[in-house]
Short mmCIF file of C-alpha atoms in Angstrom, two decimals:
data_model
loop_
_atom_site.label_atom_id
_atom_site.label_comp_id
_atom_site.label_asym_id
_atom_site.label_seq_id
_atom_site.Cartn_x
_atom_site.Cartn_y
_atom_site.Cartn_z
CA SER J 1 -47.30 -11.65 24.78
CA MET J 2 -47.75 -12.70 28.38
CA TRP J 3 -44.18 -14.03 28.51
CA TYR J 4 -42.77 -10.59 27.74
CA GLN J 5 -45.15 -8.89 30.16
CA ARG J 6 -43.94 -11.22 32.91
CA ARG J 7 -40.31 -10.42 32.04
CA VAL J 8 -41.01 -6.69 32.32
CA ARG J 9 -42.81 -7.18 35.65
CA GLY J 10 -39.92 -9.35 36.82
CA ALA J 11 -37.42 -6.62 35.95
CA LEU J 12 -39.52 -4.15 37.92
CA LYS J 13 -39.71 -6.43 40.98
CA GLN J 14 -35.96 -7.07 41.01
CA GLU J 15 -35.31 -3.35 41.28
CA SER J 16 -32.49 -3.82 38.80
CA GLU J 17 -31.04 -1.17 36.54
CA LEU J 18 -33.29 -2.42 33.73
CA GLY J 19 -36.27 -2.40 36.09
CA SER J 20 -35.53 1.19 37.06
CA GLU J 21 -35.36 2.21 33.43
CA VAL J 22 -38.67 0.48 32.68
CA LEU J 23 -40.34 2.11 35.70
CA ASP J 24 -39.03 5.53 34.73
CA ARG J 25 -40.37 5.20 31.18
CA LEU J 26 -43.75 3.86 32.30
CA SER J 27 -44.16 6.53 34.97
CA HIS J 28 -43.63 9.15 32.26
CA GLY J 29 -46.18 7.51 29.95
CA GLN J 30 -43.53 6.30 27.52
CA ALA J 31 -43.46 2.99 25.69
CA ILE J 32 -40.74 0.46 26.42
CA PRO J 33 -38.43 0.52 23.37
CA GLU J 34 -37.44 -2.65 21.55
CA SER J 35 -33.81 -2.26 22.61
CA LEU J 36 -34.78 -2.33 26.29
CA THR J 37 -37.10 -5.29 25.77
CA LEU J 38 -34.25 -7.17 24.09
CA LYS J 39 -32.02 -6.51 27.12
CA ILE J 40 -34.71 -7.80 29.49
CA VAL J 41 -35.33 -10.94 27.43
CA SER J 42 -31.59 -11.59 27.03
CA GLN J 43 -31.03 -11.18 30.75
CA ARG J 44 -33.83 -13.60 31.58
CA ILE J 45 -32.57 -16.22 29.13
CA ALA J 46 -29.13 -16.02 30.78
CA ALA J 47 -30.62 -16.75 34.24
CA PHE J 48 -29.65 -19.95 36.07
CA ASP J 49 -33.11 -21.49 36.20
CA ILE J 50 -33.56 -21.09 32.45
CA LYS J 51 -30.14 -22.60 31.78
CA HIS J 52 -30.99 -25.47 34.11
CA HIS J 53 -34.59 -26.21 33.05
CA GLY J 54 -34.67 -24.78 29.54
CA MET J 55 -37.44 -22.74 28.02
CA TYR J 56 -39.98 -22.41 25.29
CA LEU J 57 -39.80 -19.01 23.60
CA MET J 58 -42.89 -18.20 21.58
CA VAL J 59 -43.85 -15.15 19.50
CA TYR J 60 -40.32 -13.81 19.62
CA GLN J 61 -40.67 -11.67 16.54
CA PHE J 62 -42.51 -8.65 17.80
CA TRP J 63 -40.03 -5.93 17.05
CA ASN J 64 -40.49 -3.33 14.42
CA GLN J 65 -38.68 -4.47 11.31
CA ASN J 66 -36.91 -1.09 11.26
CA PHE J 67 -35.32 -2.01 14.61
CA MET J 68 -34.31 -5.56 13.72
CA SER J 69 -35.06 -7.69 10.68
CA THR J 70 -36.27 -11.28 10.95
CA GLU J 71 -32.79 -12.49 10.00
CA GLU J 72 -31.21 -10.33 12.71
CA GLN J 73 -33.71 -11.62 15.27
CA LEU J 74 -32.85 -15.20 14.32
CA SER J 75 -29.18 -14.38 14.71
CA VAL J 76 -29.82 -13.00 18.21
CA ILE J 77 -31.72 -16.16 19.17
CA LYS J 78 -28.97 -18.41 17.81
CA ASN J 79 -26.36 -16.49 19.84
CA PHE J 80 -28.07 -16.70 23.24
CA ASP J 81 -26.10 -18.65 25.86
CA LEU J 82 -28.90 -21.21 25.73
CA THR J 83 -29.11 -21.99 22.03
CA PRO J 84 -32.35 -23.38 20.60
CA GLU J 85 -32.72 -26.98 19.54
CA PHE J 86 -34.97 -25.82 16.72
CA ILE J 87 -36.66 -22.68 15.43
CA VAL J 88 -40.06 -22.58 13.78
CA ASN J 89 -40.73 -19.47 11.72
CA ILE J 90 -44.38 -19.22 10.72
CA LYS J 91 -45.45 -16.59 8.21
CA ILE J 92 -49.04 -15.44 8.48
CA SER J 93 -51.00 -12.66 6.80
CA ASP J 94 -51.88 -9.57 8.83
CA GLU J 95 -55.59 -10.35 8.52
CA ASP J 96 -55.18 -13.90 9.84
CA LEU J 97 -52.92 -12.71 12.62
CA ILE J 98 -55.42 -10.07 13.73
CA GLU J 99 -58.20 -12.68 13.73
CA ARG J 100 -56.12 -15.17 15.75
CA ARG J 101 -54.96 -12.55 18.27
CA SER J 102 -58.47 -11.15 18.75
CA LYS J 103 -59.72 -14.64 19.67
CA GLN J 104 -56.94 -14.97 22.27
CA LEU J 105 -58.26 -11.94 24.13
CA LEU J 106 -61.68 -13.54 24.71
#
C-alpha cells in the first residue's frame, strides 16, 4: 500500500540503518523482506508524531502467511507502544480482492 511505500521512502531519506539496508537490497535488485518491513513499520509507529497524533493503519496484513500468521500479526499490532482502539479484520476472497485492487490502480 501507499502507507508502506511512504515508510520505506522515509527510511531511505533518514539515512538510518534500516534505510541503508533497504537501499542496499534495492540497489542489488532484491525485494524488501517482511522482517525488514516490520522493523520499518514498528519504528514509524514508535515515532513521537504518531504517539502524539495517532494513526490509522490500513491493510496491515500483507505478509506471507509463512512469515507470520494472522494471529501473530494481530499480536504484533496489540503490542505496539501505541495500541489500537479497535481492529477490523475483513476476510475477502482472492477474486474479490484482485478486482478491488485492480480498480484502485485506475
